[in-house]
Amino acid sequence: MSDKEITRNAVICGSGPAGWTAAIYLARAELKPLVIAGPQVGGQLTTTTTIENFPGFPEGRDGNQLMIDMEEQAKKYGAEVEYESCSGFEKDGDTFIVKYGNTSVRAHTILICTGSSARTLGIETEKTFWNYGVHTCAVCDGGFYRGKEVVIVGGGDSAMEEATYLAKLCTKVTVIHRRDELRASKIMAERALEHPKIEFEWNSTVEEVLGEVEGERKKRVTAVRLRNLKDDSRKELPTSAMFLAIGHTPNSGWLNGQVETGDSGYVVVDARQRTNLDGVFAAGDIHDHHYRQAITAAGYGCKAALEAERYLSQKGVIN
Ligand code: NAP
């Protein structure tokens, strides 16, 4: 029997902080988890620069390096990794068959840790300055723009929350919203609307990010070009950074509706990270659209691993 025909104790789909943390816990419990790393090994953190709010790194830690460290730690204790993407699963008796790449693996439990992806505007210059003035997380990257002027795109709760957060650090925050009415809840909208350091550009979209490029890692945003959707006029707004808060999309499409998701596609879990399917757990941004932090994702990954271990024990798969 090939190794792949053995029924695995746990298959972890996804390799962000939730997936690697689950892998570390399950590997240390000698359950030899298999991680199917997904299209972006390490997840969203690999596209950030320095992470200053992950405890234990007073000098900050490069996001990509943090994920490499987590992967190494999981492998050190016996986690195995396939550099493929989970594409679906089916229940077969008491076990699951998880499909990935051109193959599949049988498992007693599945941990869904496939995260979410921040929505982007889809303009070319957004890619040019990605992480060098264009960001999707104010709590993560706002500190780089202390004492500067920034813009934030979006009109929902995230945009208002992040604008209010950035206003503590920055001299001015301009919210750019495509309509003349906010989607955000009344209380969060009012907080931003009444804030002396927050201004609004209504009925506007960002057409282009402008800045200086002097090599791959030396880039600087200097302004955004706005288009007014009412009168089609353009104007340049000087800024040091553009934060996007136009929503996230959970990477749950591959589940094909086999586990319960809410309206926006986030997997529904209970307080013990259990989905509606016995033996299937979920952790991280795939279910959490509220906190979306590396440290909370890692915490959820830990919970899911401990619950999976308990499930395996209750089923008599392990002692
Ligand atoms: P959201 O509610 O979907 O809002 C997204 C915003 O981005 C909307 O204003 C939308 O404009 C705009 N937008 C979307 N696509 C765009 C595009 N291509 N170009 C320009 N603008 C675009 O997302 P969210 O703010 O991230 O919130 C997600 C969920 O989390 C919500 O349920 C929210 O209440 C919750 N949340 C709660 C808190 C809190 O309670 N503390 C904090 C954050 C988030 P339109 O308005 O025109 O559609």
XYZ file of C-alpha atoms and ligand atoms in Angstrom:
367
model
C 0.000 0.000 0.000
C 1.415 3.379 -0.956
C 1.647 6.038 1.696
C -1.221 7.926 0.048
C -3.580 4.935 0.441
C -3.178 4.999 4.214
C -6.038 6.771 5.965
C -4.550 9.935 7.368
C -5.551 11.140 10.805
C -5.863 14.695 9.590
C -5.595 16.548 6.318
C -5.148 20.302 6.602
C -6.143 22.328 3.561
C -4.322 25.662 3.502
C -1.029 26.962 4.836
C -1.582 30.324 6.473
C -1.106 30.847 10.224
C -4.217 28.736 10.973
C -3.064 25.799 8.853
C 0.532 25.781 10.088
C -0.490 26.172 13.720
C -2.919 23.261 13.387
C -0.120 21.270 11.750
C 2.319 22.056 14.593
C -0.183 20.922 17.222
C -1.211 17.746 15.391
C 2.387 16.883 14.516
C 3.513 17.339 18.111
C 0.686 14.988 19.119
C 2.360 12.475 16.754
C -0.655 12.392 14.440
C 1.426 13.031 11.297
C -0.908 15.522 9.621
C -0.774 16.123 5.898
C -0.842 19.775 4.880
C -2.026 20.537 1.365
C -0.500 23.956 1.105
C -2.689 25.622 -1.536
C -1.903 28.024 -4.367
C -0.080 30.546 -2.187
C 2.077 28.709 0.337
C 1.949 30.705 3.568
C -1.196 32.573 2.547
C -1.856 36.302 2.710
C 1.017 37.047 5.097
C 3.554 36.214 2.421
C 2.449 39.316 0.547
C 2.953 41.684 3.482
C 6.253 43.220 4.497
C 7.136 43.487 8.197
C 4.670 42.178 10.764
C 4.951 44.239 13.922
C 2.028 42.843 15.911
C 2.791 39.134 16.098
C 3.883 38.552 19.711
C 7.422 37.373 20.300
C 9.139 39.549 17.693
C 9.923 42.924 19.276
C 11.787 44.021 16.128
C 8.972 42.805 13.845
C 9.202 39.861 11.477
C 9.095 39.641 7.712
C 5.668 38.108 6.902
C 7.038 35.627 4.409
C 9.790 34.558 6.803
C 7.267 34.084 9.610
C 5.363 31.645 7.438
C 8.554 29.826 6.412
C 9.386 29.493 10.124
C 5.926 28.058 10.883
C 6.261 25.579 8.024
C 9.687 24.487 9.250
C 8.357 24.078 12.785
C 5.454 21.916 11.569
C 7.778 19.731 9.454
C 10.263 19.381 12.308
C 7.608 17.540 14.332
C 6.510 15.311 11.458
C 3.915 17.213 9.400
C 4.060 16.301 5.733
C 3.322 18.809 3.003
C 1.961 18.543 -0.519
C 2.434 21.684 -2.603
C -0.926 21.368 -4.318
C -4.407 22.805 -3.782
C -7.416 21.057 -2.279
C -10.102 20.884 -4.943
C -12.905 19.076 -3.128
C -13.769 16.232 -0.821
C -16.363 13.536 -0.373
C -17.537 11.544 2.596
C -16.974 7.815 2.338
C -18.312 5.923 5.349
C -16.576 7.252 8.431
C -13.754 8.843 6.449
C -13.272 11.517 3.804
C -11.564 11.462 0.450
C -9.834 14.784 -0.095
C -8.987 15.666 -3.692
C -5.913 17.712 -4.497
C -3.764 18.159 -7.608
C -4.374 15.073 -9.723
C -4.773 12.750 -6.787
C -6.622 12.238 -3.515
C -6.045 11.117 0.040
C -8.285 9.416 2.599
C -8.566 11.047 6.031
C -10.424 10.711 9.308
C -10.626 14.495 9.744
C -10.300 17.577 7.559
C -9.219 20.994 8.777
C -10.297 23.728 6.387
C -7.806 26.589 6.638
C -7.977 28.073 3.147
C -8.371 31.675 4.310
C -9.750 34.582 2.360
C -8.501 36.987 -0.246
C -8.778 40.748 0.018
C -10.753 42.255 -2.823
C -8.785 44.590 -5.026
C -9.728 47.318 -7.493
C -8.183 45.461 -10.407
C -6.125 48.391 -11.710
C -2.575 47.860 -12.952
C -0.816 50.392 -10.691
C -2.358 48.777 -7.603
C -0.119 45.772 -8.399
C 2.921 47.993 -9.010
C 2.768 49.446 -5.485
C 1.406 46.364 -3.713
C 2.885 46.416 -0.176
C 4.843 49.549 -1.056
C 2.059 52.045 -0.457
C -0.923 49.877 -1.389
C -2.197 47.778 1.528
C -5.255 45.879 2.680
C -4.782 45.908 6.462
C -4.521 49.171 8.398
C -3.781 47.442 11.706
C -0.899 45.560 10.057
C 0.641 48.296 7.918
C -0.742 51.630 9.176
C 2.290 52.125 11.431
C 4.500 52.735 8.386
C 2.568 55.929 7.662
C 2.700 57.567 11.057
C 2.552 61.362 10.642
C 1.595 61.125 6.955
C -1.557 61.533 4.849
C -3.250 58.394 3.562
C -6.397 57.376 1.693
C -8.717 54.456 2.286
C -11.113 53.015 -0.302
C -14.506 51.641 0.746
C -17.684 52.636 2.502
C -18.352 49.664 4.767
C -17.611 48.961 8.432
C -14.048 47.883 7.628
C -13.311 51.159 5.856
C -14.754 53.210 8.741
C -12.976 51.151 11.379
C -9.678 51.338 9.541
C -10.078 55.054 8.797
C -10.662 55.723 12.500
C -7.650 53.577 13.379
C -5.421 55.315 10.800
C -6.566 58.732 12.021
C -4.798 58.005 15.315
C -1.495 57.641 13.472
C -1.811 59.823 10.404
C -2.249 63.555 9.951
C -5.145 63.126 7.518
C -7.203 60.198 6.229
C -9.367 60.533 3.131
C -12.098 57.963 2.582
C -12.825 57.374 -1.097
C -16.242 55.887 -1.661
C -17.991 55.080 -4.928
C -21.406 56.271 -3.734
C -22.661 59.242 -1.709
C -23.980 57.047 1.077
C -22.031 54.772 3.387
C -22.775 51.082 3.746
C -21.273 51.081 7.244
C -23.412 50.808 10.377
C -24.698 54.108 11.773
C -22.401 54.195 14.786
C -19.237 53.448 12.828
C -20.181 55.834 10.036
C -20.852 58.647 12.514
C -17.555 58.094 14.267
C -15.725 58.544 10.971
C -17.921 61.356 9.632
C -17.443 63.385 12.800
C -13.710 62.756 13.099
C -11.707 65.967 12.556
C -8.899 64.147 10.734
C -11.114 62.145 8.349
C -12.306 63.615 5.050
C -14.488 62.056 2.350
C -14.360 61.940 -1.442
C -17.850 60.840 -2.483
C -18.932 59.225 -5.752
C -15.313 58.553 -6.564
C -13.096 55.672 -7.566
C -9.335 55.371 -7.778
C -8.353 55.202 -11.418
C -4.597 55.114 -10.903
C -1.999 54.963 -8.135
C 0.855 57.384 -8.784
C 4.351 57.201 -7.351
C 8.054 56.629 -7.816
C 9.656 53.315 -8.757
C 13.413 52.885 -8.388
C 13.700 49.134 -8.499
C 11.687 46.172 -7.225
C 11.897 47.064 -3.511
C 12.198 50.838 -3.755
C 8.780 52.209 -4.521
C 6.799 55.066 -3.073
C 3.212 56.175 -3.541
C 2.779 59.920 -3.926
C -0.843 60.340 -5.064
C -3.973 58.684 -6.409
C -5.935 59.810 -9.444
C -9.653 59.904 -8.716
C -12.528 59.750 -11.130
C -15.789 61.322 -10.088
C -18.544 58.941 -11.144
C -21.191 61.684 -11.257
C -19.502 64.183 -13.603
C -16.595 62.042 -14.942
C -14.061 64.645 -13.771
C -10.536 63.631 -12.626
C -8.288 64.941 -9.903
C -5.046 63.966 -8.214
C -5.038 63.572 -4.460
C -1.572 63.542 -2.818
C -1.117 60.598 -0.430
C 1.578 58.354 1.003
C -0.537 55.213 0.914
C -3.778 53.700 -0.293
C -5.533 51.220 1.979
C -8.185 49.022 0.404
C -11.176 48.066 2.533
C -13.570 46.862 -0.125
C -14.231 43.495 1.436
C -12.726 40.021 1.462
C -13.757 36.887 -0.348
C -13.448 33.626 1.590
C -11.669 30.878 -0.343
C -14.537 28.447 0.116
C -15.586 27.821 -3.496
C -13.686 24.511 -3.595
C -15.983 23.135 -0.872
C -18.846 23.029 -3.403
C -21.401 23.745 -0.694
C -20.566 20.569 1.239
C -20.167 22.419 4.510
C -22.521 25.117 5.648
C -21.503 28.649 4.758
C -23.143 31.973 5.532
C -24.437 34.372 2.895
C -21.009 35.688 1.987
C -19.403 32.258 1.710
C -17.703 32.163 5.122
C -17.763 28.682 6.669
C -20.011 28.443 9.710
C -18.305 26.976 12.797
C -19.325 26.552 16.402
C -17.230 27.683 19.377
C -15.103 24.539 18.960
C -14.280 25.160 15.285
C -16.650 22.366 14.188
C -18.500 22.708 10.905
C -21.899 21.077 10.369
C -20.084 17.931 9.161
C -18.802 15.630 11.883
C -15.027 15.383 11.550
C -14.622 18.555 9.493
C -13.222 21.625 11.247
C -12.446 25.107 9.983
C -10.027 27.730 11.259
C -8.849 31.216 10.349
C -10.103 33.716 7.790
C -12.208 31.040 6.093
C -14.719 31.537 8.937
C -13.553 34.703 10.699
C -14.453 37.893 8.850
C -14.299 39.949 12.005
C -10.755 39.898 13.421
C -8.723 38.610 10.449
C -5.397 38.794 12.279
C -2.464 36.383 12.011
C -2.510 35.803 15.740
C -6.250 35.074 15.889
C -5.959 32.730 12.888
C -3.141 30.892 14.663
C -5.339 30.639 17.773
C -8.233 29.196 15.763
C -5.804 26.722 14.146
C -4.728 25.581 17.612
C -8.361 25.117 18.682
C -9.236 23.161 15.526
C -6.245 20.856 16.020
C -7.116 20.140 19.655
C -10.735 19.458 18.682
C -9.666 17.184 15.803
C -7.460 15.258 18.225
C -10.370 14.916 20.646
C -12.625 13.739 17.782
C -10.080 11.089 16.710
C -9.830 9.883 20.271
C -13.607 9.713 20.732
C -13.922 7.736 17.483
C -11.292 5.308 18.726
C -8.925 6.125 15.850
C -6.230 7.061 18.368
C -5.801 6.181 22.035
P -18.574 45.380 2.983
O -19.569 45.642 4.038
O -18.898 44.443 1.868
O -18.220 46.815 2.341
C -17.387 46.897 1.235
C -17.346 48.355 0.791
O -16.439 48.447 -0.300
C -18.705 48.881 0.318
O -18.874 50.197 0.733
C -18.592 48.804 -1.203
O -19.282 49.818 -1.867
C -17.112 49.010 -1.425
N -16.642 48.327 -2.613
C -16.784 47.018 -2.920
N -16.196 46.745 -4.084
C -15.668 47.914 -4.524
C -14.932 48.284 -5.675
N -14.594 47.415 -6.616
N -14.550 49.583 -5.795
C -14.864 50.487 -4.849
N -15.568 50.197 -3.740
C -15.958 48.920 -3.587
O -17.173 44.860 3.550
P -16.481 45.168 4.972
O -16.540 46.611 5.278
O -15.144 44.512 4.899
O -17.376 44.379 6.009
C -17.576 42.971 5.880
C -18.457 42.481 7.032
O -17.729 42.579 8.260
C -19.707 43.343 7.217
O -20.747 42.514 7.618
C -19.342 44.280 8.302
O -20.451 44.761 9.048
C -18.428 43.407 9.171
N -17.475 44.235 9.915
C -17.844 44.616 11.176
C -16.981 45.406 11.920
C -17.370 45.805 13.298
O -18.533 45.655 13.648
N -16.447 46.285 14.114
C -15.778 45.852 11.373
C -15.448 45.468 10.078
C -16.333 44.669 9.358
P -20.893 49.852 -1.883
O -21.302 50.324 -0.537
O -21.206 50.810 -2.980
O -21.337 48.454 -2.196
